[in-house]
mmCIF file of C-alpha atoms and ligand atoms in Angstrom:
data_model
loop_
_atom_site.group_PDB
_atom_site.id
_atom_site.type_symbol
_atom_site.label_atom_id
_atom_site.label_comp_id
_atom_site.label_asym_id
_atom_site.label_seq_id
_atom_site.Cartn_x
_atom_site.Cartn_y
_atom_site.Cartn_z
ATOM 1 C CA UNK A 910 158.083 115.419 -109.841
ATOM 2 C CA UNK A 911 159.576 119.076 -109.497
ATOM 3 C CA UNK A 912 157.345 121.605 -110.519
ATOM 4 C CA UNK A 913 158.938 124.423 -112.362
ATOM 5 C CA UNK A 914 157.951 127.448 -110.085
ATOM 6 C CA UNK A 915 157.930 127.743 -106.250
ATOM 7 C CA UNK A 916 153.746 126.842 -105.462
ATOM 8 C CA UNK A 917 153.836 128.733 -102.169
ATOM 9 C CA UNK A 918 153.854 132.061 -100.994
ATOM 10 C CA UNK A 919 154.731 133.465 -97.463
ATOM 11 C CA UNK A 920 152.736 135.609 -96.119
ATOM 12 C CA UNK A 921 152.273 137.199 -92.835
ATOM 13 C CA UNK A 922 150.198 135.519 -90.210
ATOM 14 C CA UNK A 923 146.759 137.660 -89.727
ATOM 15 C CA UNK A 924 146.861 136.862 -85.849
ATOM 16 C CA UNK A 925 150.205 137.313 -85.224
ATOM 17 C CA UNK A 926 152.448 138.834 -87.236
ATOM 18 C CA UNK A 927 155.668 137.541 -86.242
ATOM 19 C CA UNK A 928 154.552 134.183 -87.386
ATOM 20 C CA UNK A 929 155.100 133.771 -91.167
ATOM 21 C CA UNK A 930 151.483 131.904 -92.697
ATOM 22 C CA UNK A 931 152.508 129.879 -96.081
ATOM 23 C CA UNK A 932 149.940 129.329 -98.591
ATOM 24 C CA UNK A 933 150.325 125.956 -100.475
ATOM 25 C CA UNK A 934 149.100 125.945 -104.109
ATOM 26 C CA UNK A 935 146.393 123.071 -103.704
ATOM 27 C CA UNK A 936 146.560 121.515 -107.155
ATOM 28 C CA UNK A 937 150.750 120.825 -105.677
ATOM 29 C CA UNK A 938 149.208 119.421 -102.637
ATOM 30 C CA UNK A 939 147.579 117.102 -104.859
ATOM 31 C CA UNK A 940 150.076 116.057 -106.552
ATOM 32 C CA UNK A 941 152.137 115.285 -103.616
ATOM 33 C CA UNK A 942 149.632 113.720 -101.731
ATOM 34 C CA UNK A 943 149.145 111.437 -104.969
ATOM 35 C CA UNK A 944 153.005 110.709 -104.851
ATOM 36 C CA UNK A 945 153.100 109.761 -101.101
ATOM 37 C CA UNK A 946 150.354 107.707 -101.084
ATOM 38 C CA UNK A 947 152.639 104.777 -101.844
ATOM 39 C CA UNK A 948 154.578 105.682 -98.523
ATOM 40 C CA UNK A 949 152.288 104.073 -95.358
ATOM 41 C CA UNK A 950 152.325 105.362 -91.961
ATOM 42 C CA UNK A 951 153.478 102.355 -90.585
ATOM 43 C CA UNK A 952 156.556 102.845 -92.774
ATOM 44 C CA UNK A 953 157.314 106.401 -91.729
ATOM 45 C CA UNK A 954 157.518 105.080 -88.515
ATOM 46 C CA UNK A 955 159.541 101.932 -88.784
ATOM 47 C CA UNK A 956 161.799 103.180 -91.535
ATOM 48 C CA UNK A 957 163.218 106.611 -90.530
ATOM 49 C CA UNK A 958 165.219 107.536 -93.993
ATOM 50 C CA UNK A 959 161.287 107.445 -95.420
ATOM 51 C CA UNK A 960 160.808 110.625 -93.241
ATOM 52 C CA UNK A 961 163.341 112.629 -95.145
ATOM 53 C CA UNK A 962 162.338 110.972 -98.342
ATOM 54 C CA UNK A 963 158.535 111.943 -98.116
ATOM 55 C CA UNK A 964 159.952 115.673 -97.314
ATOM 56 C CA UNK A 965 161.900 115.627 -100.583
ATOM 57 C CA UNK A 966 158.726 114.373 -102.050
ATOM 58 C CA UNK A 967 156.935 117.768 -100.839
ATOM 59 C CA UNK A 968 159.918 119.977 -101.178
ATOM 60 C CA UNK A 969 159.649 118.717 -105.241
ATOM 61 C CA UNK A 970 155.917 119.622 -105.597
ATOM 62 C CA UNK A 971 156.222 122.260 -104.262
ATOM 63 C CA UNK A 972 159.190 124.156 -106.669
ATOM 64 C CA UNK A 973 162.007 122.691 -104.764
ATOM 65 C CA UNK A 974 162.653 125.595 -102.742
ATOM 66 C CA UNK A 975 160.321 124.936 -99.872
ATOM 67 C CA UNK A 976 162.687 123.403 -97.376
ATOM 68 C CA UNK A 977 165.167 126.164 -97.860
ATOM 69 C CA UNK A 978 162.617 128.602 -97.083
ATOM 70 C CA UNK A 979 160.947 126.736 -93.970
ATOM 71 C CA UNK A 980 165.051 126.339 -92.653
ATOM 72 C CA UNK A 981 165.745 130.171 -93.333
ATOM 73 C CA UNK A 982 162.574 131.476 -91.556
ATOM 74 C CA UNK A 983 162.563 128.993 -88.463
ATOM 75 C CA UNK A 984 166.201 129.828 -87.904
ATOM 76 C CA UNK A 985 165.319 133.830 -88.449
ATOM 77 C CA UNK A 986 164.981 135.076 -84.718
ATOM 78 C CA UNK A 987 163.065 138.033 -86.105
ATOM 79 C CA UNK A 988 160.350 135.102 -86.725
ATOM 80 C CA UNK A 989 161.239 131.554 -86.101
ATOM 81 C CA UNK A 990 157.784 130.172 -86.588
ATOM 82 C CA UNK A 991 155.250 129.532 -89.627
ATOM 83 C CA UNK A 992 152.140 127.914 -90.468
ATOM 84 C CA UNK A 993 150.801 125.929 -93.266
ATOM 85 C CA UNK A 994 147.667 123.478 -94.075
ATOM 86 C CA UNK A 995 146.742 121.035 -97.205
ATOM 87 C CA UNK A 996 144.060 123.879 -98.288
ATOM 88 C CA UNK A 997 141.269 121.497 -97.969
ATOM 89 C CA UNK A 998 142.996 119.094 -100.120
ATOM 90 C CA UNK A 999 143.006 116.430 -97.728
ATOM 91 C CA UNK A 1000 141.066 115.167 -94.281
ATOM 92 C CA UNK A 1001 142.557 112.316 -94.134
ATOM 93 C CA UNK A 1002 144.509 111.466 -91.162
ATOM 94 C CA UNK A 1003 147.249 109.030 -92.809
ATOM 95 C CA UNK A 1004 147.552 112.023 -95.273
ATOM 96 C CA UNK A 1005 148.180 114.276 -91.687
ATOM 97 C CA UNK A 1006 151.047 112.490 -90.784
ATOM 98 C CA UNK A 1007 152.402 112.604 -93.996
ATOM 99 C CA UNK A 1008 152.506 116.113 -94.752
ATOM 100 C CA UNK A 1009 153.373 116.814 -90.790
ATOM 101 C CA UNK A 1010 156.237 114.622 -91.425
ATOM 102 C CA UNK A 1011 157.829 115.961 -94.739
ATOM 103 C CA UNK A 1012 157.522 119.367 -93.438
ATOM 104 C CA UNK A 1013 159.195 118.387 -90.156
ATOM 105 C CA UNK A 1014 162.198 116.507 -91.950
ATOM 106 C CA UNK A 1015 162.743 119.553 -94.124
ATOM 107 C CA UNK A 1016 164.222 121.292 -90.816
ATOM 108 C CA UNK A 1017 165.369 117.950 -89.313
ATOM 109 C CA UNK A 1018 164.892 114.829 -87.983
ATOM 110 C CA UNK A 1019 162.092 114.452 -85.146
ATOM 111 C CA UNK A 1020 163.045 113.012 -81.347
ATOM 112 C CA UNK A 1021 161.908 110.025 -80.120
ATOM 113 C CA UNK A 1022 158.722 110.875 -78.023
ATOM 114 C CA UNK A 1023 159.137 108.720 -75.514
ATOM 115 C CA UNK A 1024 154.848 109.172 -74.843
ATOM 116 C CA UNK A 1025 153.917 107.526 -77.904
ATOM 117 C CA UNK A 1026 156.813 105.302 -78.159
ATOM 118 C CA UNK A 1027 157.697 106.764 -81.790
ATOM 119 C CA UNK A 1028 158.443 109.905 -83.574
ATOM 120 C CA UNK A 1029 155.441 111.707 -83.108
ATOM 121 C CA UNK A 1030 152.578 111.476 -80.845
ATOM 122 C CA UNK A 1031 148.942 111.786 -81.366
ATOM 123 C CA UNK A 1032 146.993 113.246 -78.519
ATOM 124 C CA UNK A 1033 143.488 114.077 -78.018
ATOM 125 C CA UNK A 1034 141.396 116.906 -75.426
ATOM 126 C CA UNK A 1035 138.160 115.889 -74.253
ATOM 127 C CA UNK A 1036 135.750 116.407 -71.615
ATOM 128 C CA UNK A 1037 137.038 114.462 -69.296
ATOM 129 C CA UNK A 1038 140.736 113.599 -68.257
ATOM 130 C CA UNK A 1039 142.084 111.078 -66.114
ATOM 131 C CA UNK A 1040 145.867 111.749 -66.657
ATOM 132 C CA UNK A 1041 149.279 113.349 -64.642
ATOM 133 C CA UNK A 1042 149.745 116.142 -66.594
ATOM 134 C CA UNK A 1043 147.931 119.828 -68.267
ATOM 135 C CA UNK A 1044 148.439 117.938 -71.797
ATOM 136 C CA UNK A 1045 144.730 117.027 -71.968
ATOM 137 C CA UNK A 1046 143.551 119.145 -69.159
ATOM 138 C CA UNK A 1047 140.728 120.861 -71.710
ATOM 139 C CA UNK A 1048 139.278 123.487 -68.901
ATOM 140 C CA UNK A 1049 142.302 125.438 -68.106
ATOM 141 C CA UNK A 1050 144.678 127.257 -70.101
ATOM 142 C CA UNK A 1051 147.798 125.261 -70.540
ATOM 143 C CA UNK A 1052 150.800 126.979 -69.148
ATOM 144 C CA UNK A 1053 153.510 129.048 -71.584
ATOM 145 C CA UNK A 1054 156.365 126.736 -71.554
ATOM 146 C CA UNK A 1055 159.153 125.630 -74.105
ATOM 147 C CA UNK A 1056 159.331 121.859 -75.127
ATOM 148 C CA UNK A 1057 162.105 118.966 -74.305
ATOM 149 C CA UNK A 1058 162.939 120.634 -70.733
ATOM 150 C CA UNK A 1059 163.082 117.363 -69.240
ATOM 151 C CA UNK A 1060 165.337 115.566 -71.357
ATOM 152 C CA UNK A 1061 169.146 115.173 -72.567
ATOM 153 C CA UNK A 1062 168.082 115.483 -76.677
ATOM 154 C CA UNK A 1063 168.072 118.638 -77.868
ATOM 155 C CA UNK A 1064 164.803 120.537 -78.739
ATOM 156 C CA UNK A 1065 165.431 122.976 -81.303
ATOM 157 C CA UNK A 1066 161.962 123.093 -82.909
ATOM 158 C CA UNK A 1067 158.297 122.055 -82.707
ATOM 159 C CA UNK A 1068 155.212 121.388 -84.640
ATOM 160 C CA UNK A 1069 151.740 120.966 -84.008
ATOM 161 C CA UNK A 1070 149.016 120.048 -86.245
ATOM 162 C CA UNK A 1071 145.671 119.895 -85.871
ATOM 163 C CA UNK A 1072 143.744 116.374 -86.519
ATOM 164 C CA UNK A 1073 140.901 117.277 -85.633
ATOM 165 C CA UNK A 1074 138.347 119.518 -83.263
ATOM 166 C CA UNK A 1075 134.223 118.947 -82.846
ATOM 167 C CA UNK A 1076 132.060 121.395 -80.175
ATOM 168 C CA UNK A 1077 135.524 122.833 -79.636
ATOM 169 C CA UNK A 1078 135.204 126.677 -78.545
ATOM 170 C CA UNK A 1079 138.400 128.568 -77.438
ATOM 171 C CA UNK A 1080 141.437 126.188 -77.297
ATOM 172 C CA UNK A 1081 143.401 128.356 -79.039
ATOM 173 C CA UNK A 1082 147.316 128.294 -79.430
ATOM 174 C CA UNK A 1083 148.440 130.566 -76.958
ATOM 175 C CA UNK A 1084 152.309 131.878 -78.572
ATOM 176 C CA UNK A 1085 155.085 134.103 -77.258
ATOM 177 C CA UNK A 1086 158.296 135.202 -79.359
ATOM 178 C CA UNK A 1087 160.736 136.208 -76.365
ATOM 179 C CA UNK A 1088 161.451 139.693 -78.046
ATOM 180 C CA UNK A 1089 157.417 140.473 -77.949
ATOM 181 C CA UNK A 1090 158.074 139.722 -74.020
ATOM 182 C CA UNK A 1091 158.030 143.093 -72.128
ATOM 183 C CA UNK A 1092 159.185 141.610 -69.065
ATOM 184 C CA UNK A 1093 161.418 139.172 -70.456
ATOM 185 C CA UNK A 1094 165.015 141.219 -69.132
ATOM 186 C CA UNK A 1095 163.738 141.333 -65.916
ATOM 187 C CA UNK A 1096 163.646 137.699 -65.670
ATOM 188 C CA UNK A 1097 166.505 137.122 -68.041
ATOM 189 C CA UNK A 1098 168.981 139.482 -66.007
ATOM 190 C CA UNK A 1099 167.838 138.108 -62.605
ATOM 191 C CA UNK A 1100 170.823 136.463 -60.424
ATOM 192 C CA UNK A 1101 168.586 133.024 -60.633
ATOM 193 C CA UNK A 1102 168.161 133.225 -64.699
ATOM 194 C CA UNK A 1103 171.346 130.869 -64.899
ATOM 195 C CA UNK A 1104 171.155 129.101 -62.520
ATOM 196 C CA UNK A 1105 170.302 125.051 -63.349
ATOM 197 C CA UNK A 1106 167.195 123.503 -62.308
ATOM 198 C CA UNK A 1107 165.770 120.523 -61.624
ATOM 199 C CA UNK A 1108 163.338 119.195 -64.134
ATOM 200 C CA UNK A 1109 161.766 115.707 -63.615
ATOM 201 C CA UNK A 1110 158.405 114.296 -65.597
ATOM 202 C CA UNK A 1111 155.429 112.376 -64.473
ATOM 203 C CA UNK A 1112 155.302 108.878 -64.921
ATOM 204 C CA UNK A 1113 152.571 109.536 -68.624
ATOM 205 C CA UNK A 1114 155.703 110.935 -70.264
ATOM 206 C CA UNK A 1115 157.811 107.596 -69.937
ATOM 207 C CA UNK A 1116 161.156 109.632 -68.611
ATOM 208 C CA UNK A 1117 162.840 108.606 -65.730
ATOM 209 C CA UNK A 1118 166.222 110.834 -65.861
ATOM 210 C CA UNK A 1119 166.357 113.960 -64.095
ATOM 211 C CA UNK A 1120 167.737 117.011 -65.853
ATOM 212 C CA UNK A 1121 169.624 120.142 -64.383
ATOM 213 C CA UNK A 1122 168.876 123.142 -67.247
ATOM 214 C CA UNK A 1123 169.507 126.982 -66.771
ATOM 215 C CA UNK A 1124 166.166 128.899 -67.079
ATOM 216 C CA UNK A 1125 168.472 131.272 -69.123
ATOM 217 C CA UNK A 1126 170.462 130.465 -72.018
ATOM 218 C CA UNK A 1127 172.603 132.490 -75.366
ATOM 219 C CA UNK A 1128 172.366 130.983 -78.720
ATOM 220 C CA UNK A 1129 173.883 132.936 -81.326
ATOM 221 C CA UNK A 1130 174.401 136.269 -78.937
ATOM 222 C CA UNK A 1131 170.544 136.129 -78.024
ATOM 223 C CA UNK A 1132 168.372 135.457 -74.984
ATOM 224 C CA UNK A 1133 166.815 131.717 -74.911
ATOM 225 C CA UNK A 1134 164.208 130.409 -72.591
ATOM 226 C CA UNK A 1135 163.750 126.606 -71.350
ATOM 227 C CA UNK A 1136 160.972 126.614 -68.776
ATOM 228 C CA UNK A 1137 157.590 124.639 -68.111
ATOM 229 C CA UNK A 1138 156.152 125.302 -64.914
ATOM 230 C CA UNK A 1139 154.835 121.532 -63.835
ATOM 231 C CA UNK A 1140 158.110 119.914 -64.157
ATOM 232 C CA UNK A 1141 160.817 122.210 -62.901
ATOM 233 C CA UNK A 1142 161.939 121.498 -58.984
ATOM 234 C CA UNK A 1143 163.151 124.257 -57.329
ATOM 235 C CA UNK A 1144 165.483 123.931 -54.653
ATOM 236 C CA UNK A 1145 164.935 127.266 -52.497
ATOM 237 C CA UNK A 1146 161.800 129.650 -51.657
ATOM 238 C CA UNK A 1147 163.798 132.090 -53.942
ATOM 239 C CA UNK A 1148 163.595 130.014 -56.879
ATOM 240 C CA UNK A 1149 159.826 129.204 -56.646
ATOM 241 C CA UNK A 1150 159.310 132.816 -56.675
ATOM 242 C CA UNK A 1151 161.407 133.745 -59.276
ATOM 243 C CA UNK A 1152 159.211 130.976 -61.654
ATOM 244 C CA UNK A 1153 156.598 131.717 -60.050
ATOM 245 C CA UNK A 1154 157.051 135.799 -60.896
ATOM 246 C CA UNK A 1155 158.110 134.540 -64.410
ATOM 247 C CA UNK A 1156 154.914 132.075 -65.472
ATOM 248 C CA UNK A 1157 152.749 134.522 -64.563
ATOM 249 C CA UNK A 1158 154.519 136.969 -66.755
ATOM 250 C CA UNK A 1159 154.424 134.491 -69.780
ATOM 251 C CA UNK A 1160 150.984 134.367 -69.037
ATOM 252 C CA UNK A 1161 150.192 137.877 -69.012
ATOM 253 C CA UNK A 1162 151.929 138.615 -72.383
ATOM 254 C CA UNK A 1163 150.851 135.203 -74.476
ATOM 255 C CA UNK A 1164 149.097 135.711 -77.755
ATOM 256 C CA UNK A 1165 146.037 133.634 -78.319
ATOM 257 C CA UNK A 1166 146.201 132.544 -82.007
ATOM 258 C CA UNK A 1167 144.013 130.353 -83.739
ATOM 259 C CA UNK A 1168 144.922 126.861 -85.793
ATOM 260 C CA UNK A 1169 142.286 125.540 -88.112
ATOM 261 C CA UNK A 1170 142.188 121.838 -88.653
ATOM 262 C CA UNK A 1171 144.419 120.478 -91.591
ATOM 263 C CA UNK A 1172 146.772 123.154 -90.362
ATOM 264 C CA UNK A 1173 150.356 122.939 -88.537
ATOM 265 C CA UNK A 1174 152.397 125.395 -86.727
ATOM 266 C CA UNK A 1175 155.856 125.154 -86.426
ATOM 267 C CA UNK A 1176 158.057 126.976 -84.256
ATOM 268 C CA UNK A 1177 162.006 127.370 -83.220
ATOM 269 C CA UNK A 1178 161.851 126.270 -79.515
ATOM 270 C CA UNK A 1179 164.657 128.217 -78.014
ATOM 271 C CA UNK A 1180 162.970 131.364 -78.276
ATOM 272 C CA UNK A 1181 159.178 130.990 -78.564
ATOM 273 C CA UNK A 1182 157.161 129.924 -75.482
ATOM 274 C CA UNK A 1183 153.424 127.854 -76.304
ATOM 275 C CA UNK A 1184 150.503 126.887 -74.381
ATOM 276 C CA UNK A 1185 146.603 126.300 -74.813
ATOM 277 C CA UNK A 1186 144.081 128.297 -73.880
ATOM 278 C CA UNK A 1187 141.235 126.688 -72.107
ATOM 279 C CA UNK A 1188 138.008 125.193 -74.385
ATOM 280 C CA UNK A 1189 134.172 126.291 -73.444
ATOM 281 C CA UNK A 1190 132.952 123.206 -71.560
ATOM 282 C CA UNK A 1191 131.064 120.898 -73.464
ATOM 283 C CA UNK A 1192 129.940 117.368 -73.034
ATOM 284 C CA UNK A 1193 131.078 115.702 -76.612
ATOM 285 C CA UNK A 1194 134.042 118.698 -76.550
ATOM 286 C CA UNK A 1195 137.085 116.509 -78.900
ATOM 287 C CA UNK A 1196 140.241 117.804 -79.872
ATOM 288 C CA UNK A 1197 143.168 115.923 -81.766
ATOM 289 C CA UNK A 1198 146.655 117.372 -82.602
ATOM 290 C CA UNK A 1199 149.989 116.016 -83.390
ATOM 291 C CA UNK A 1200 153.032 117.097 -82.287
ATOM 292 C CA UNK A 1201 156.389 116.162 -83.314
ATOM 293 C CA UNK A 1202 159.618 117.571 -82.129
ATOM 294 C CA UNK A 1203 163.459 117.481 -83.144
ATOM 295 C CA UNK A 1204 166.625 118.879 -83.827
ATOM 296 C CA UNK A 1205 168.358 120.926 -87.320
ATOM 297 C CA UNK A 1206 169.515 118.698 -89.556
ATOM 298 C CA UNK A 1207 172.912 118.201 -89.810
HETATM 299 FE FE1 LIG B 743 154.618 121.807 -75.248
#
């Protein structure tokens, strides 16, 4: 049911401010999470039109504006990124994907993630780790890196939500707009910054082709990063110094910004850079998020 005024407001993020926080009026979040209920998870994932027809759902209970609002600031480059949670409204995990999902299909439709073998993936940090990849690695900060380097599809955006988190201290996002990057025209001028790399993926990630990608790119006249450090080959000493040079510069200017559970970040990947930070080691330490990942809609 459309609700007769917009039951959201944008705000400013309080840890960074170039990431727009939307508050969600919770008695709307109700009232969508009521409508959806009908709509399994099973069926978001087997039916794909149910994707964009739960977003409708949300973009109705919550004034009908929503999606255009959510387009206009991820395309924005002065921001590109927002967050938003159920309010407490929900900790339900069926409800998770649901509301992950709508706001997702508001921008566009997700990829394929070829990890989970659907259109999102659920993944968890823990104490221990017995796979090819930083992804789960929960005692080192995860590199800054942009998403879908590796394959053909197009990556314009991404979202994470938090599931869930128990004995979980530090672990924060770690975020980088490219115009809050001192450093980032040194890198982006360099003779290398166009040239196209090699990117292949470990065997977890269930891609086999091999991708050749300029670190460097323009989209609408501005500078545009694809990069992550454990899957780009270089070819020369030069080029693992110049990403070598470069990661550690991401590094040195990320943002560490925190994501309470129920929560979601979303964020235009051509021009903001993510990571993890590391977690306090503890023995029961678990961490869930889901991420999906996708292009504009048409
Ligand atoms: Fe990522």
């Amino acid at each position: 049911m459309l609700q007769t005024r917009p039951a959201f407001h944008v705000g400013t993020h309080p840890t960074y401010s170039r990431i727009r926080h939307i508050d969600a009026d919770p008695n709307a979040l109700r009232v969508f999470f009521a409508d959806a209920a009908t709509i399994d998870v099973q069926e978001l994932e087997y039916v794909p039109f149910m994707r964009f027809i739960i977003g409708k759902r949300l973009d109705d209970a919550l004034g009908g504006d929503f999606g255009e609002t959510i387009r206009a600031i991820i395309a924005d480059r002065d921001t590109g990124g927002f967050t938003i949670g159920v309010a407490g409204t929900t900790q339900n995990d069926a409800d998770y994907v649901r509301f992950g999902t709508a706001v997702a299909h508001l921008v566009g439709p997700s990829n394929f993630d070829a990890m989970s073998k659907t259109f999102y993936a659920r993944f968890t940090v823990e104490h221990t780790d017995a796979s090819d990849s930083y992804l789960r690695q929960a005692y080192r900060d995860m590199t800054l890196h942009t998403d879908g380097t590796f394959v053909d599809d197009a990556t314009d955006w991404l979202l994470m939500m938090k599931f869930a988190e128990r004995n979980a201290k530090g672990g924060e996002s770690r975020l980088l707009h490219l115009d809050d990057w001192a450093e980032r025209d040194r890198f982006a001028h360099h003779p290398l910054a166009t040239v196209p790399l090699t990117y292949k993926s470990p065997p977890s990630k269930n891609v086999t082709q091999i991708v050749k990608r300029p670190t460097f790119f323009q989209s609408n006249g501005k500078t545009c990063l694809s990069f992550i450090d454990q899957f780009v080959y270089p070819d020369s000493q030069a080029q693992a110094t110049y990403l070598h040079e470069l990661s550690q510069s991401l590094e040195r200017a990320a943002v560490a910004t925190p994501l309470p559970t129920g929560d979601l970040v979303m964020l235009n990947n051509a021009f903001w850079a993510h990571g993890r930070a590391a977690f306090a080691t503890h023995p029961e330490l678990y961490r869930e998020l889901m991420r999906q990942r996708g292009v504009f809609a048409k």
